[in-house]
């Protein structure tokens, strides 16, 4: 029975809840597992045929679960999958020497995943940005999909910031349609204090997936430095982060970077 429950759990993850309701209703109406073939069309034309076959085989291998029991288990698995999606998942990312103690994914790989996942809007924050061709290409591809890209960067020293390199100019050249923002000079603190800088680094797509990292958008950060981050999928955090960044624009704490020198 453990094998059957494992397959039911997998179906709960793979199938849309609406599809699960249809399948469970069909299963509930069966007299026994011998009639399983009658349920196959309910899975739909795009369902994983191997997984469905595995489901049927596992159910035939046990006589401990009636059609009503299997239908109830499938509904429960689907409800659990939906709840897990709402709660979200968190994954560790790391660039640098491996310890072998935990599974890790490299910063560049995860950042590209977030960019590639964006369908409507993408917000990226970094202290600096330069010499990352693979990321630039992913951003250009996102623009081609119709994604609105917003980028917050630290201003160059020539524009009142604390970094020599003009990352905004590089970003504008690589992704001309991106909206570029800088921290308003009027919001950096008292004139007799060291001004704050944009030291946050993150990327958030569609309010659904967020990458929070120590890494700047540079080749050194993507390939050579020790960099640590977390990838958050689902839950409230990605939407809260995206709303926060957009609110900073709405309140003019972040201001558009003017084009030109």
Short mmCIF file of C-alpha atoms in Angstrom, two decimals:
data_model
loop_
_atom_site.label_atom_id
_atom_site.label_comp_id
_atom_site.label_asym_id
_atom_site.label_seq_id
_atom_site.Cartn_x
_atom_site.Cartn_y
_atom_site.Cartn_z
CA UNK A 1 0.00 0.00 0.00
CA UNK A 2 2.96 2.33 0.59
CA UNK A 3 3.71 2.29 -3.14
CA UNK A 4 0.12 3.25 -3.96
CA UNK A 5 0.15 6.11 -1.47
CA UNK A 6 3.44 7.36 -2.92
CA UNK A 7 1.97 7.40 -6.42
CA UNK A 8 -1.17 9.17 -5.17
CA UNK A 9 1.03 11.82 -3.55
CA UNK A 10 2.86 12.28 -6.86
CA UNK A 11 -0.45 12.65 -8.71
CA UNK A 12 -1.51 15.27 -6.18
CA UNK A 13 1.55 17.29 -7.11
CA UNK A 14 1.31 16.76 -10.87
CA UNK A 15 -2.40 17.24 -11.56
CA UNK A 16 -4.34 20.48 -11.38
CA UNK A 17 -6.87 20.44 -8.51
CA UNK A 18 -9.75 20.68 -10.98
CA UNK A 19 -8.45 17.60 -12.78
CA UNK A 20 -8.06 15.76 -9.48
CA UNK A 21 -11.71 16.45 -8.65
CA UNK A 22 -12.82 14.92 -11.95
CA UNK A 23 -10.58 11.86 -11.57
CA UNK A 24 -11.55 11.30 -7.93
CA UNK A 25 -15.23 11.48 -8.81
CA UNK A 26 -14.75 8.85 -11.53
CA UNK A 27 -12.77 6.58 -9.22
CA UNK A 28 -15.42 6.88 -6.52
CA UNK A 29 -18.01 5.49 -8.95
CA UNK A 30 -16.04 2.32 -9.72
CA UNK A 31 -17.03 -1.05 -8.38
CA UNK A 32 -13.40 -2.13 -7.96
CA UNK A 33 -9.89 -1.57 -9.27
CA UNK A 34 -10.71 -4.01 -12.09
CA UNK A 35 -12.62 -1.16 -13.75
CA UNK A 36 -9.63 1.22 -13.62
CA UNK A 37 -9.53 1.47 -17.43
CA UNK A 38 -12.79 3.45 -17.26
CA UNK A 39 -10.99 6.21 -15.36
CA UNK A 40 -8.11 6.76 -17.80
CA UNK A 41 -9.92 9.29 -20.04
CA UNK A 42 -10.62 11.47 -16.97
CA UNK A 43 -6.89 12.20 -16.61
CA UNK A 44 -6.99 14.21 -19.84
CA UNK A 45 -4.97 13.97 -23.06
CA UNK A 46 -1.82 15.62 -21.67
CA UNK A 47 -1.46 13.56 -18.52
CA UNK A 48 1.71 11.55 -17.83
CA UNK A 49 0.76 8.13 -19.23
CA UNK A 50 3.59 6.36 -17.40
CA UNK A 51 2.47 7.86 -14.09
CA UNK A 52 -1.13 6.79 -14.73
CA UNK A 53 0.02 3.27 -15.57
CA UNK A 54 2.11 3.23 -12.40
CA UNK A 55 -0.96 4.32 -10.44
CA UNK A 56 -3.06 1.50 -11.87
CA UNK A 57 -0.35 -1.10 -11.22
CA UNK A 58 0.15 0.03 -7.63
CA UNK A 59 -3.58 -0.02 -6.92
CA UNK A 60 -3.96 -3.52 -8.37
CA UNK A 61 -1.09 -4.63 -6.12
CA UNK A 62 -3.08 -4.04 -2.93
CA UNK A 63 -6.55 -5.01 -1.78
CA UNK A 64 -6.52 -2.67 1.21
CA UNK A 65 -8.01 0.40 -0.48
CA UNK A 66 -11.47 0.62 -2.02
CA UNK A 67 -12.30 3.06 -4.83
CA UNK A 68 -13.79 5.39 -2.23
CA UNK A 69 -10.56 5.20 -0.18
CA UNK A 70 -8.39 5.92 -3.23
CA UNK A 71 -10.58 8.86 -4.25
CA UNK A 72 -10.34 10.34 -0.76
CA UNK A 73 -6.56 9.87 -0.69
CA UNK A 74 -6.21 11.57 -4.06
CA UNK A 75 -8.27 14.56 -2.91
CA UNK A 76 -6.16 14.78 0.23
CA UNK A 77 -2.91 14.64 -1.74
CA UNK A 78 -4.11 17.45 -4.01
CA UNK A 79 -5.19 19.63 -1.08
CA UNK A 80 -1.80 19.08 0.58
CA UNK A 81 0.02 20.05 -2.63
CA UNK A 82 -2.02 23.25 -2.91
CA UNK A 83 -1.30 24.15 0.71
CA UNK A 84 2.41 23.48 0.23
CA UNK A 85 2.44 25.76 -2.82
CA UNK A 86 0.79 28.52 -0.82
CA UNK A 87 3.38 28.18 1.92
CA UNK A 88 6.20 28.31 -0.61
CA UNK A 89 9.59 26.63 -0.73
CA UNK A 90 13.07 27.88 0.12
CA UNK A 91 16.23 26.62 -1.59
CA UNK A 92 19.85 27.39 -0.70
CA UNK A 93 22.15 28.79 -3.39
CA UNK A 94 25.92 28.99 -3.24
CA UNK A 95 28.82 29.99 -5.48
CA UNK A 96 32.25 28.95 -4.25
CA UNK A 97 33.99 25.84 -2.87
CA UNK A 98 31.67 22.89 -2.27
CA UNK A 99 31.55 21.13 1.10
CA UNK A 100 29.57 18.09 0.03
CA UNK A 101 27.31 18.55 3.04
CA UNK A 102 24.28 20.08 1.35
CA UNK A 103 22.93 20.13 -2.22
CA UNK A 104 23.62 23.53 -3.73
CA UNK A 105 22.90 25.47 -6.90
CA UNK A 106 25.12 28.19 -8.31
CA UNK A 107 24.10 31.84 -8.24
CA UNK A 108 24.12 32.32 -12.01
CA UNK A 109 21.92 29.27 -12.58
CA UNK A 110 19.33 30.41 -10.05
CA UNK A 111 19.28 34.03 -11.24
CA UNK A 112 18.66 32.84 -14.79
CA UNK A 113 15.84 30.63 -13.53
CA UNK A 114 14.11 33.64 -11.98
CA UNK A 115 14.58 35.74 -15.12
CA UNK A 116 13.35 32.91 -17.36
CA UNK A 117 10.30 32.39 -15.13
CA UNK A 118 9.12 36.00 -15.55
CA UNK A 119 6.09 36.42 -17.81
CA UNK A 120 4.89 39.94 -16.90
CA UNK A 121 7.26 41.80 -14.61
CA UNK A 122 10.77 41.42 -13.24
CA UNK A 123 12.54 43.58 -10.66
CA UNK A 124 16.30 43.27 -10.11
CA UNK A 125 18.34 45.06 -7.43
CA UNK A 126 22.14 45.14 -7.34
CA UNK A 127 24.98 47.37 -6.14
CA UNK A 128 26.78 47.08 -9.49
CA UNK A 129 26.21 45.29 -12.79
CA UNK A 130 28.72 44.53 -15.54
CA UNK A 131 30.37 41.76 -17.59
CA UNK A 132 27.63 39.15 -17.18
CA UNK A 133 26.77 38.21 -20.75
CA UNK A 134 24.58 35.21 -19.87
CA UNK A 135 22.40 37.34 -17.60
CA UNK A 136 22.14 40.10 -20.20
CA UNK A 137 20.99 37.54 -22.77
CA UNK A 138 18.36 36.17 -20.38
CA UNK A 139 17.08 39.72 -19.81
CA UNK A 140 16.88 40.39 -23.55
CA UNK A 141 14.93 37.15 -23.99
CA UNK A 142 12.56 38.24 -21.22
CA UNK A 143 11.93 41.54 -23.00
CA UNK A 144 11.08 39.55 -26.14
CA UNK A 145 8.41 37.72 -24.10
CA UNK A 146 6.86 41.05 -23.16
CA UNK A 147 8.28 41.25 -19.63
CA UNK A 148 8.59 44.70 -18.05
CA UNK A 149 12.05 44.85 -16.44
CA UNK A 150 12.86 47.27 -13.61
CA UNK A 151 16.42 47.52 -12.32
CA UNK A 152 17.67 49.36 -9.22
CA UNK A 153 21.42 50.07 -9.14
CA UNK A 154 23.82 52.17 -7.11
CA UNK A 155 24.57 55.43 -8.92
CA UNK A 156 28.07 56.02 -10.22
CA UNK A 157 30.26 58.59 -8.47
CA UNK A 158 29.72 60.89 -11.44
CA UNK A 159 26.02 60.89 -10.57
CA UNK A 160 26.31 61.21 -6.81
CA UNK A 161 26.76 57.54 -5.94
CA UNK A 162 29.52 55.56 -4.28
CA UNK A 163 30.87 53.42 -7.11
CA UNK A 164 33.15 54.43 -9.99
CA UNK A 165 31.57 52.18 -12.60
CA UNK A 166 28.41 53.42 -14.33
CA UNK A 167 26.32 50.24 -14.16
CA UNK A 168 23.19 52.04 -15.33
CA UNK A 169 24.89 52.94 -18.61
CA UNK A 170 25.95 49.34 -19.15
CA UNK A 171 22.47 48.05 -18.34
CA UNK A 172 20.83 50.55 -20.67
CA UNK A 173 23.15 49.45 -23.48
CA UNK A 174 22.47 45.74 -22.84
CA UNK A 175 18.71 46.02 -22.24
CA UNK A 176 17.50 49.32 -23.73
CA UNK A 177 13.85 48.87 -22.72
CA UNK A 178 14.59 48.23 -19.04
CA UNK A 179 13.43 50.91 -16.61
CA UNK A 180 16.44 51.95 -14.53
CA UNK A 181 16.16 53.41 -11.03
CA UNK A 182 18.49 54.91 -8.42
CA UNK A 183 18.03 55.81 -4.77
CA UNK A 184 16.92 59.42 -4.61
CA UNK A 185 19.66 61.76 -3.44
CA UNK A 186 17.04 63.47 -1.27
CA UNK A 187 16.48 60.31 0.76
CA UNK A 188 20.04 59.30 1.66
CA UNK A 189 20.11 60.83 5.13
CA UNK A 190 21.48 63.96 6.78
CA UNK A 191 24.11 65.91 4.87
CA UNK A 192 26.66 65.46 7.67
CA UNK A 193 26.33 61.65 7.60
CA UNK A 194 27.84 59.06 5.27
CA UNK A 195 25.16 58.54 2.64
CA UNK A 196 23.53 55.14 2.31
CA UNK A 197 24.09 52.99 -0.76
CA UNK A 198 22.06 50.40 -2.65
CA UNK A 199 23.60 47.33 -1.07
CA UNK A 200 20.61 44.98 -1.47
CA UNK A 201 20.74 42.27 -4.12
CA UNK A 202 17.64 40.44 -5.27
CA UNK A 203 15.47 39.47 -8.22
CA UNK A 204 11.73 38.87 -8.12
CA UNK A 205 9.52 37.71 -10.97
CA UNK A 206 5.74 38.22 -11.17
CA UNK A 207 5.50 38.31 -7.38
CA UNK A 208 5.82 34.51 -7.43
CA UNK A 209 9.52 33.67 -7.26
CA UNK A 210 12.27 35.65 -5.51
CA UNK A 211 16.03 35.30 -5.27
CA UNK A 212 17.71 37.08 -2.36
CA UNK A 213 21.48 36.95 -2.57
CA UNK A 214 24.80 38.44 -1.55
CA UNK A 215 25.90 38.45 -5.20
CA UNK A 216 26.19 41.50 -7.42
CA UNK A 217 25.52 41.26 -11.15
CA UNK A 218 29.18 40.71 -12.03
CA UNK A 219 31.17 37.87 -13.52
CA UNK A 220 33.20 37.57 -10.31
CA UNK A 221 30.03 37.09 -8.25
CA UNK A 222 28.60 34.57 -10.70
CA UNK A 223 31.79 32.51 -11.11
CA UNK A 224 34.52 33.11 -8.51
CA UNK A 225 33.37 34.73 -5.28
CA UNK A 226 31.84 33.03 -2.27
CA UNK A 227 28.19 34.07 -2.59
CA UNK A 228 25.18 32.88 -0.61
CA UNK A 229 21.49 33.27 -1.27
CA UNK A 230 18.03 31.75 -1.05
CA UNK A 231 15.47 31.07 -3.76
CA UNK A 232 11.87 31.45 -2.60
CA UNK A 233 9.04 30.00 -4.67
CA UNK A 234 5.41 30.66 -3.79
CA UNK A 235 4.09 31.89 -0.48
CA UNK A 236 3.69 35.55 0.43
CA UNK A 237 7.32 36.68 0.39
CA UNK A 238 7.87 37.19 -3.37
CA UNK A 239 4.71 39.28 -3.72
CA UNK A 240 5.54 41.30 -0.59
CA UNK A 241 9.04 42.01 -1.92
CA UNK A 242 7.75 43.04 -5.33
CA UNK A 243 5.10 45.30 -3.79
CA UNK A 244 7.73 46.88 -1.52
CA UNK A 245 10.03 47.73 -4.42
CA UNK A 246 7.18 49.16 -6.48
CA UNK A 247 6.05 51.23 -3.48
CA UNK A 248 9.54 52.75 -3.28
CA UNK A 249 9.05 53.90 -6.86
CA UNK A 250 5.54 55.22 -6.21
CA UNK A 251 6.78 57.27 -3.23
CA UNK A 252 9.75 58.58 -5.28
CA UNK A 253 12.31 57.07 -2.94
CA UNK A 254 13.56 55.43 -6.09
CA UNK A 255 13.85 57.75 -9.06
CA UNK A 256 14.26 56.98 -12.77
CA UNK A 257 17.82 57.19 -14.04
CA UNK A 258 17.92 59.86 -16.77
CA UNK A 259 19.24 58.75 -20.15
CA UNK A 260 22.39 60.25 -21.57
CA UNK A 261 25.74 61.11 -19.94
#
